[in-house]
Coordinates of C-alpha atoms and ligand atoms in Angstrom, one line a residue:
Chain E
M1 CA 14.5 -39.0 56.8
R2 CA 13.7 -39.9 54.2
S3 CA 14.1 -43.5 53.0
G4 CA 13.6 -44.7 49.4
F5 CA 11.5 -41.9 47.3
L6 CA 8.7 -41.8 49.8
G7 CA 8.4 -39.0 52.8
R8 CA 6.9 -41.4 54.7
R9 CA 7.7 -45.0 56.0
V10 CA 5.1 -46.9 54.7
I11 CA 3.4 -50.5 54.4
Q12 CA 1.6 -51.9 51.9
F13 CA -0.6 -54.0 53.1
H14 CA -2.7 -56.3 51.1
P15 CA -4.1 -58.8 53.2
T16 CA -6.9 -60.6 50.8
L17 CA -7.4 -61.6 47.0
A18 CA -10.9 -61.4 47.0
C19 CA -12.3 -58.7 45.8
N20 CA -16.5 -58.2 44.2
L21 CA -14.8 -57.0 40.8
R22 CA -12.8 -59.1 38.5
C23 CA -11.0 -55.8 36.6
R24 CA -9.7 -56.2 33.2
H25 CA -5.9 -54.7 34.5
C26 CA -6.3 -55.9 38.2
Y27 CA -2.2 -56.2 39.2
S28 CA -2.6 -59.0 41.6
G29 CA -5.3 -61.1 39.8
S30 CA -8.1 -60.5 43.0
G31 CA -11.4 -61.8 41.7
P32 CA -15.2 -63.1 43.7
G33 CA -13.5 -66.4 43.5
K34 CA -10.0 -65.9 45.8
R35 CA -11.4 -66.5 49.2
G36 CA -9.2 -65.6 52.5
G37 CA -7.7 -63.7 53.9
L38 CA -4.4 -62.9 56.8
A39 CA -5.7 -63.7 60.6
A40 CA -5.1 -60.5 62.6
E41 CA -2.7 -63.2 64.9
E42 CA -0.6 -64.3 62.1
V43 CA -0.3 -60.2 60.9
L44 CA -0.4 -58.1 64.6
P45 CA 2.4 -59.3 65.9
F46 CA 4.9 -58.7 62.8
F47 CA 3.0 -54.7 62.7
A48 CA 3.9 -54.4 66.2
A49 CA 7.9 -55.4 65.5
M50 CA 7.6 -53.6 61.9
R51 CA 6.6 -50.1 64.6
E52 CA 9.8 -50.4 66.1
E53 CA 11.7 -50.4 63.0
G54 CA 10.4 -47.5 62.3
Y55 CA 7.3 -47.9 59.9
E56 CA 4.7 -45.0 60.3
T57 CA 1.9 -45.5 58.2
V58 CA -0.5 -48.7 56.3
S59 CA -2.4 -48.4 53.2
F60 CA -4.9 -51.4 53.5
S61 CA -4.8 -52.6 49.5
G62 CA -6.1 -56.1 47.7
G63 CA -8.2 -57.2 46.8
E64 CA -10.4 -55.0 48.6
P65 CA -10.0 -55.1 52.3
L66 CA -14.0 -54.3 52.8
L67 CA -14.1 -57.6 52.2
Y68 CA -11.3 -58.6 54.4
R69 CA -13.2 -59.7 57.7
P70 CA -10.6 -58.4 60.4
L71 CA -10.7 -54.9 58.5
L72 CA -12.0 -52.8 62.0
A73 CA -10.1 -55.3 64.3
V74 CA -6.5 -55.0 62.3
T75 CA -7.1 -51.6 61.9
D76 CA -7.9 -50.6 65.8
A77 CA -4.5 -53.2 66.8
L78 CA -2.3 -50.4 64.2
L79 CA -4.0 -47.2 64.9
A80 CA -2.3 -48.3 69.1
M81 CA 0.6 -49.1 68.0
G82 CA 1.2 -45.8 66.7
Y83 CA 0.6 -45.9 63.0
R84 CA -1.6 -43.9 60.9
V85 CA -3.9 -46.0 58.6
N86 CA -4.7 -45.2 54.6
L87 CA -6.8 -47.6 52.1
T88 CA -7.4 -48.1 48.6
T89 CA -10.8 -49.7 47.4
N90 CA -13.1 -50.3 44.7
G91 CA -15.6 -47.9 47.0
L92 CA -18.7 -50.6 45.7
L93 CA -19.0 -51.5 49.4
L94 CA -18.2 -47.9 50.9
R95 CA -21.3 -46.6 52.6
G96 CA -24.2 -47.4 56.1
R97 CA -22.0 -49.0 59.4
L98 CA -18.9 -49.5 57.9
L99 CA -18.1 -46.2 56.3
G100 CA -19.1 -44.5 60.0
A101 CA -17.1 -47.2 61.4
L102 CA -14.1 -46.5 59.0
A103 CA -14.5 -42.5 58.9
P104 CA -12.9 -41.8 62.7
R105 CA -10.0 -44.7 62.3
I106 CA -8.5 -43.9 58.7
G107 CA -6.2 -41.2 57.5
V108 CA -7.1 -41.3 53.8
V109 CA -9.1 -43.0 51.6
A110 CA -8.5 -43.9 47.9
V111 CA -10.9 -44.5 45.6
S112 CA -10.3 -46.2 41.7
I113 CA -12.2 -44.6 39.5
D114 CA -10.5 -45.6 35.7
G115 CA -12.4 -42.7 33.5
P116 CA -15.4 -41.4 32.6
P117 CA -18.5 -44.1 33.3
E118 CA -18.8 -46.2 30.1
L119 CA -14.7 -46.4 30.4
H120 CA -14.4 -47.1 34.0
D121 CA -17.7 -49.6 33.7
R122 CA -15.6 -51.6 31.0
L123 CA -12.1 -52.2 32.7
R124 CA -14.1 -52.7 35.7
A125 CA -16.1 -55.1 33.8
R126 CA -19.4 -54.3 36.0
N127 CA -22.2 -52.0 34.9
G128 CA -22.8 -49.6 37.2
A129 CA -19.9 -49.4 38.9
F130 CA -19.0 -46.4 38.2
A131 CA -22.1 -44.7 39.8
R132 CA -21.4 -46.5 42.9
A133 CA -17.7 -45.4 43.3
E134 CA -19.2 -41.9 42.3
A135 CA -21.5 -42.4 45.3
A136 CA -18.8 -43.2 47.2
L137 CA -16.6 -40.4 46.9
D138 CA -19.7 -38.4 47.9
R139 CA -20.6 -40.4 51.1
L140 CA -16.8 -39.8 52.1
R141 CA -17.1 -36.0 51.6
E142 CA -20.3 -35.2 53.3
A143 CA -18.4 -38.2 56.6
E144 CA -15.9 -35.3 56.2
L145 CA -12.9 -38.1 55.4
A146 CA -9.5 -37.1 53.8
F147 CA -10.0 -39.2 50.3
G148 CA -8.6 -39.3 46.9
V149 CA -9.1 -40.3 43.2
I150 CA -6.4 -43.3 42.1
H151 CA -6.6 -43.7 38.8
T152 CA -4.8 -46.5 36.3
V153 CA -3.8 -45.2 33.4
T154 CA -4.3 -46.9 30.5
R155 CA -3.9 -46.0 26.2
A156 CA -8.0 -45.6 26.3
G157 CA -7.5 -43.3 29.5
I158 CA -5.1 -40.4 28.9
P159 CA -8.0 -38.6 26.5
H160 CA -9.9 -38.6 29.4
L161 CA -7.5 -37.2 31.9
P162 CA -8.2 -33.7 31.8
W163 CA -11.9 -35.0 32.2
L164 CA -10.2 -36.5 35.5
A165 CA -8.9 -34.0 36.4
D166 CA -11.7 -32.0 37.0
F167 CA -14.3 -34.8 38.0
A168 CA -11.3 -34.8 41.2
C169 CA -11.7 -31.9 42.1
R170 CA -15.2 -31.0 41.7
K171 CA -15.8 -34.2 44.2
G172 CA -13.2 -32.8 46.7
A173 CA -10.8 -34.9 46.4
S174 CA -7.8 -34.4 48.2
L175 CA -5.3 -36.2 46.3
L176 CA -4.8 -37.3 42.4
Q177 CA -2.8 -40.1 42.1
L178 CA -2.3 -41.3 38.2
H179 CA -0.4 -44.9 38.0
P180 CA 0.5 -46.3 35.3
L181 CA -0.7 -49.4 34.4
D182 CA 0.8 -52.3 36.5
P183 CA 1.9 -55.4 33.9
T184 CA 1.4 -58.1 36.1
G185 CA -1.2 -60.5 37.5
R186 CA -4.3 -59.1 35.0
G187 CA -2.1 -56.3 34.0
A188 CA -0.1 -58.2 32.1
E189 CA -2.7 -59.7 29.6
V190 CA -4.1 -56.6 28.4
E191 CA -0.7 -54.9 28.3
A192 CA -0.3 -54.9 24.5
E193 CA -3.9 -53.4 24.0
L194 CA -3.8 -50.9 27.4
G195 CA -0.4 -50.1 28.5
L196 CA 1.2 -47.2 28.4
D197 CA 4.7 -46.6 25.6
E198 CA 7.0 -43.5 25.5
E199 CA 5.0 -41.3 24.0
A200 CA 2.2 -42.1 26.3
R201 CA 4.0 -41.6 29.5
A202 CA 5.3 -38.8 27.4
R203 CA 1.5 -37.4 27.6
L204 CA 0.8 -38.7 31.1
Y205 CA 4.4 -36.8 32.6
L206 CA 3.3 -33.4 30.8
L207 CA -0.3 -33.6 31.9
G208 CA 0.7 -33.7 35.9
R209 CA 2.8 -31.3 35.7
L210 CA -0.2 -29.2 34.1
F211 CA -3.1 -30.9 36.8
E212 CA -0.4 -29.4 39.7
D213 CA -0.1 -25.7 37.9
R214 CA -4.6 -26.0 37.1
L215 CA -5.7 -27.6 40.2
P216 CA -6.5 -25.8 43.8
G217 CA -3.5 -26.3 46.4
R218 CA -5.8 -28.8 48.3
V219 CA -5.5 -31.3 45.5
A220 CA -2.1 -33.2 45.5
V221 CA -1.4 -34.4 42.5
Q222 CA 0.7 -37.3 42.2
V223 CA 2.0 -39.3 39.0
D224 CA 3.8 -41.9 39.4
L225 CA 6.3 -41.7 37.0
H226 CA 9.2 -39.7 36.9
P227 CA 12.2 -38.5 34.8
R228 CA 15.0 -40.8 34.7
S229 CA 17.3 -38.1 35.1
A230 CA 15.7 -37.3 38.2
L231 CA 15.2 -40.7 39.7
C232 CA 19.2 -41.8 39.0
A233 CA 20.3 -38.1 40.4
A234 CA 18.5 -39.2 43.4
A235 CA 19.7 -42.9 44.0
D236 CA 21.0 -41.8 47.8
A237 CA 17.6 -41.7 48.7
Y238 CA 18.4 -45.2 48.3
R239 CA 20.3 -46.0 51.8
L240 CA 20.7 -49.7 51.5
L241 CA 23.2 -48.2 48.7
D242 CA 25.5 -46.8 51.2
P243 CA 28.8 -48.5 51.6
A244 CA 28.6 -49.2 55.3
H245 CA 26.3 -51.7 53.8
A246 CA 28.5 -53.8 52.0
D247 CA 29.0 -56.6 54.7
G248 CA 25.1 -56.6 56.1
L249 CA 22.9 -53.6 57.3
A250 CA 25.5 -51.4 59.9
A251 CA 23.9 -52.3 63.5
G252 CA 21.5 -50.5 64.5
T253 CA 20.0 -49.6 61.1
P254 CA 16.6 -49.9 61.8
L255 CA 15.0 -51.7 58.4
S256 CA 12.6 -48.9 57.7
E257 CA 16.0 -46.9 56.7
V258 CA 17.1 -49.6 53.8
V259 CA 13.5 -50.8 52.9
N260 CA 10.0 -48.3 52.1
P261 CA 8.0 -49.4 51.1
L262 CA 7.5 -53.5 52.5
I263 CA 5.3 -54.7 51.5
V264 CA 2.9 -57.6 52.7
T265 CA 1.1 -60.0 50.8
E266 CA -1.8 -61.9 50.9
R267 CA 0.1 -65.1 51.0
G268 CA 1.7 -63.7 54.0
E269 CA 5.3 -62.7 53.0
A270 CA 7.1 -59.6 53.8
V271 CA 9.1 -58.2 50.4
P272 CA 10.7 -54.6 49.9
F273 CA 9.8 -51.9 47.5
V274 CA 7.0 -53.6 44.9
Y275 CA 4.3 -56.4 45.2
G276 CA 5.9 -57.6 42.1
L277 CA 8.9 -58.7 43.9
A278 CA 7.4 -61.6 45.6
P279 CA 8.4 -64.0 46.0
D280 CA 11.7 -64.0 44.8
F281 CA 13.0 -61.4 47.6
T282 CA 10.8 -62.3 50.0
L283 CA 12.5 -61.1 53.3
A284 CA 10.8 -63.1 55.7
R285 CA 7.7 -65.0 55.6
L286 CA 4.9 -64.3 58.9
A287 CA 3.3 -68.3 58.8
G288 CA 6.9 -68.7 59.2
N289 CA 9.9 -67.8 62.3
W290 CA 9.5 -64.5 60.5
R291 CA 12.4 -62.9 63.0
V292 CA 15.1 -65.1 62.0
D293 CA 14.6 -64.4 58.2
L294 CA 14.7 -60.9 59.3
R295 CA 18.3 -61.6 61.2
R296 CA 19.4 -63.1 58.2
F297 CA 18.3 -60.8 55.7
R298 CA 20.1 -58.2 58.3
E299 CA 23.2 -60.6 57.3
E300 CA 22.7 -61.9 54.3
G301 CA 19.7 -60.6 52.4
A302 CA 20.5 -57.1 53.1
V303 CA 23.7 -57.5 50.5
R304 CA 21.9 -58.9 47.6
L305 CA 19.2 -56.9 47.8
Q306 CA 21.8 -54.0 48.0
R307 CA 23.5 -54.9 44.5
F308 CA 19.9 -55.5 43.0
L309 CA 19.2 -51.8 44.0
A310 CA 23.1 -51.0 42.6
A311 CA 22.2 -52.9 39.4
C312 CA 18.7 -51.4 39.2
F313 CA 20.1 -47.9 39.4
A314 CA 22.7 -48.9 36.8
Q315 CA 20.5 -49.8 34.2
L316 CA 18.6 -46.7 34.2
A317 CA 21.4 -44.6 34.0
R318 CA 22.0 -46.6 30.3
S319 CA 18.1 -46.5 29.6
S320 CA 16.9 -45.0 26.5
E321 CA 13.6 -44.1 28.7
R322 CA 12.4 -40.9 29.4
F323 CA 9.9 -41.5 32.2
V324 CA 10.2 -44.4 34.4
D325 CA 7.5 -46.2 36.8
W326 CA 10.3 -46.9 39.3
Y327 CA 8.4 -49.5 40.9
A328 CA 7.3 -51.0 37.8
F329 CA 11.0 -51.0 36.6
L330 CA 12.5 -52.9 39.8
A331 CA 9.9 -55.5 39.2
R332 CA 10.7 -56.0 35.4
R333 CA 14.4 -56.4 36.7
A334 CA 13.4 -58.7 39.5
A335 CA 11.6 -60.5 37.0
R336 CA 14.3 -61.0 34.8
T337 CA 17.3 -61.5 37.3
A338 CA 15.1 -63.0 40.7
P339 CA 17.1 -66.8 40.9
A340 CA 20.6 -64.9 41.1
H341 CA 19.2 -62.6 44.0
T342 CA 16.6 -65.0 45.7
V343 CA 16.6 -64.9 49.6
A344 CA 16.2 -67.7 51.8
V345 CA 13.3 -67.6 53.6
S346 CA 12.5 -70.0 56.9
Chain R
M1 CA -9.7 -18.8 35.9
S2 CA -6.7 -16.9 34.8
H3 CA -4.8 -16.8 31.8
D4 CA -2.5 -18.9 32.6
K5 CA -4.8 -21.4 33.0
T6 CA -7.3 -21.2 30.6
L7 CA -4.1 -22.1 28.3
G8 CA -3.5 -24.9 30.0
A9 CA -6.6 -26.8 30.0
H10 CA -6.3 -25.6 26.4
L11 CA -2.9 -27.2 26.3
E12 CA -3.9 -30.4 28.4
R13 CA -7.1 -31.4 26.4
A14 CA -4.3 -31.3 23.1
I15 CA -1.6 -33.6 25.0
A16 CA -4.8 -35.8 26.1
I17 CA -6.3 -36.6 22.8
G18 CA -3.6 -36.5 20.2
Q19 CA -3.1 -33.1 18.6
L20 CA -0.2 -32.1 19.9
D21 CA 1.9 -34.9 17.9
K22 CA 4.3 -37.0 19.4
K23 CA 7.2 -34.8 18.1
A24 CA 5.9 -31.8 20.1
V25 CA 5.6 -34.4 23.0
F26 CA 8.8 -35.6 23.4
D27 CA 10.5 -32.2 22.5
L28 CA 8.2 -31.0 25.5
A29 CA 9.1 -34.0 27.6
D30 CA 13.2 -33.3 26.9
R31 CA 13.2 -29.6 27.3
I32 CA 11.3 -29.8 31.3
Q33 CA 13.3 -32.7 32.0
D34 CA 16.9 -30.6 30.6
L35 CA 15.8 -27.6 33.5
R36 CA 17.4 -30.2 36.2
I37 CA 14.3 -29.7 38.2
A38 CA 15.3 -31.4 41.3
P39 CA 13.0 -34.1 43.3
A40 CA 12.3 -32.4 46.7
R41 CA 9.2 -34.0 48.9
V42 CA 5.6 -34.8 49.0
D43 CA 4.0 -35.1 52.3
W44 CA 1.8 -38.1 51.8
C45 CA 0.8 -40.7 49.7
I46 CA -1.2 -43.7 49.2
Y47 CA 1.1 -46.2 47.3
G48 CA 3.7 -45.3 44.5
I49 CA 7.1 -42.5 43.8
C50 CA 6.4 -39.2 46.2
L51 CA 8.8 -36.7 44.5
D52 CA 7.7 -33.1 43.7
Y53 CA 9.7 -30.6 42.4
V54 CA 11.8 -27.5 42.7
V55 CA 9.4 -25.5 40.5
P56 CA 6.0 -24.2 42.7
R57 CA 3.1 -24.5 41.9
G58 CA 1.4 -22.5 39.6
R59 CA 4.1 -21.1 38.6
I60 CA 4.3 -23.0 35.4
G61 CA 3.3 -20.7 32.8
G62 CA 5.9 -18.6 34.2
F63 CA 8.4 -21.5 34.1
L64 CA 7.4 -22.4 30.7
R65 CA 8.2 -19.0 29.5
E66 CA 11.3 -19.0 30.6
L67 CA 12.1 -21.5 28.8
V68 CA 11.4 -19.4 26.0
D69 CA 13.4 -16.9 27.0
R70 CA 16.5 -19.1 27.5
L71 CA 15.7 -20.3 24.1
R72 CA 16.2 -16.7 22.7
V73 CA 12.8 -17.2 20.9
A74 CA 11.2 -13.6 21.7
D75 CA 9.5 -13.5 18.2
R76 CA 7.9 -16.6 19.4
L77 CA 6.7 -16.0 22.9
E78 CA 3.8 -13.8 21.5
V79 CA 2.9 -16.4 19.6
F80 CA 3.3 -19.6 22.3
P81 CA 2.1 -17.4 25.7
L82 CA 2.9 -20.6 27.2
G83 CA 6.4 -20.5 25.4
I84 CA 6.7 -23.9 23.7
P85 CA 8.5 -23.4 20.5
V86 CA 6.7 -26.6 19.0
P87 CA 4.8 -27.6 16.4
E88 CA 1.9 -25.3 14.3
L89 CA -1.1 -26.6 15.7
W90 CA 0.2 -24.7 19.0
R91 CA 0.8 -21.6 17.3
V92 CA -3.3 -20.7 15.4
Q93 CA -4.6 -22.7 19.1
V94 CA -2.7 -20.0 21.5
I95 CA -2.8 -17.0 19.9
S96 CA -6.3 -16.9 18.8
D97 CA -7.5 -18.0 22.7
A98 CA -5.2 -15.3 23.9
R99 CA -5.9 -12.1 21.5
T100 CA -9.9 -12.6 20.9
G101 CA -10.3 -14.5 25.4
A102 CA -12.9 -16.8 22.8
S103 CA -12.4 -20.7 23.3
P104 CA -12.1 -22.1 20.0
G105 CA -10.7 -25.6 20.6
L106 CA -7.8 -27.3 18.8
I107 CA -10.4 -28.8 16.8
E108 CA -11.6 -25.8 14.7
S109 CA -8.0 -23.9 14.5
Q110 CA -6.3 -27.6 13.4
R111 CA -8.7 -26.8 10.0
Ligands
LIG401 S1 -7.6 -53.4 40.8 FE1 -8.8 -53.8 42.8 S2 -11.1 -53.4 42.5 FE2 -10.6 -54.6 40.4 S3 -9.9 -56.9 40.6 FE3 -7.8 -55.6 41.3 S4 -8.2 -55.7 43.6 FE4 -10.1 -56.0 42.6

């Protein structure tokens, strides 16, 4: 059964902010100076419990997940729990033994490509980054691993989108994901220069529709931008809005039915829907007594989250925006209203 | 590449590089929204909303033509094979490409 706007019940796992790049638009502010990462012992009991709550897929993101030391051990444990595991990477380290080890474990690898070489290297603040990401795509194809191209759409990148669609197709990608720049982390610093205005969003939406039509069927095109009217019409996909949960989660409701995706941040916070809802809407802290936190969420936090969601859909209905990045919309609204909705955790 | 797909590639370029002006982009976007495209499903994703639509893959050419039919602007149908009753730029470009099979490029036809 659908939960939220996703076909699967997904945990997005950001285990570290360490990264070998310092991209100008990084939504999480990751970079080489950031150290550390969540210990396997800290996260695995939580993931085991979340499997019981109906989550099916864990998508590693970052930071750069290939720099996360326990990556393989954690992946093996997740697979043993019955999760499907995906991974998003900048591709720089995707080679040799590491690639060989990932191949039988990972369902889909998404490699970030920000445009043609010059633009990619400029946004990634590293000469040669494009060439290395492209080589990673070629290796993924040789290894017969399903992979996609994930693109952060910026104003500078829009003229190159037809090129990108051809590139993804030529490289053998099975997914082309177009994700508007997130105005969080360092993304906030470049939003005025690179963010998408209403016109750019309309262009992106139309291009996505045309790519769906033109690219061969093996390439799924996903644009993380939707007509406002379609989102409003689909509000009932959020089961948390069901009056049955008005006084707390109805008994027996799995968490994945009302919170999807679930985000696990590098600080060990479990957060609903989008990275930008941390820390104010945190459901549980993995370093504390997360079982108690989750119980409290079922009793009280779910009601606050329900009010927040209802307010978001109400605002969406009043908005004049034609095309909406739903998760960015949630994060923006949370930033404005967070104190009233803050969820207490241990 | 099918005829529709060649035209689609020209449209992509016009939209991407801004040769299709802002008004035309909004006009087209509004018309597509007006069709009440219902969210359906997508099988898998890495990140983001997984909505897809009841308009089947490979059918957007016919889908847009239907729009023109509804608007009862059959004279424009010939002029705009993809059925988008918007600016002059499109009218010239698309018909030139459709009739000759050549690929004149939008910049050329804009002159
Ligand atoms: S966008 Fe990705 S690759 Fe770039 S700094 Fe952030 S985590 Fe690293």
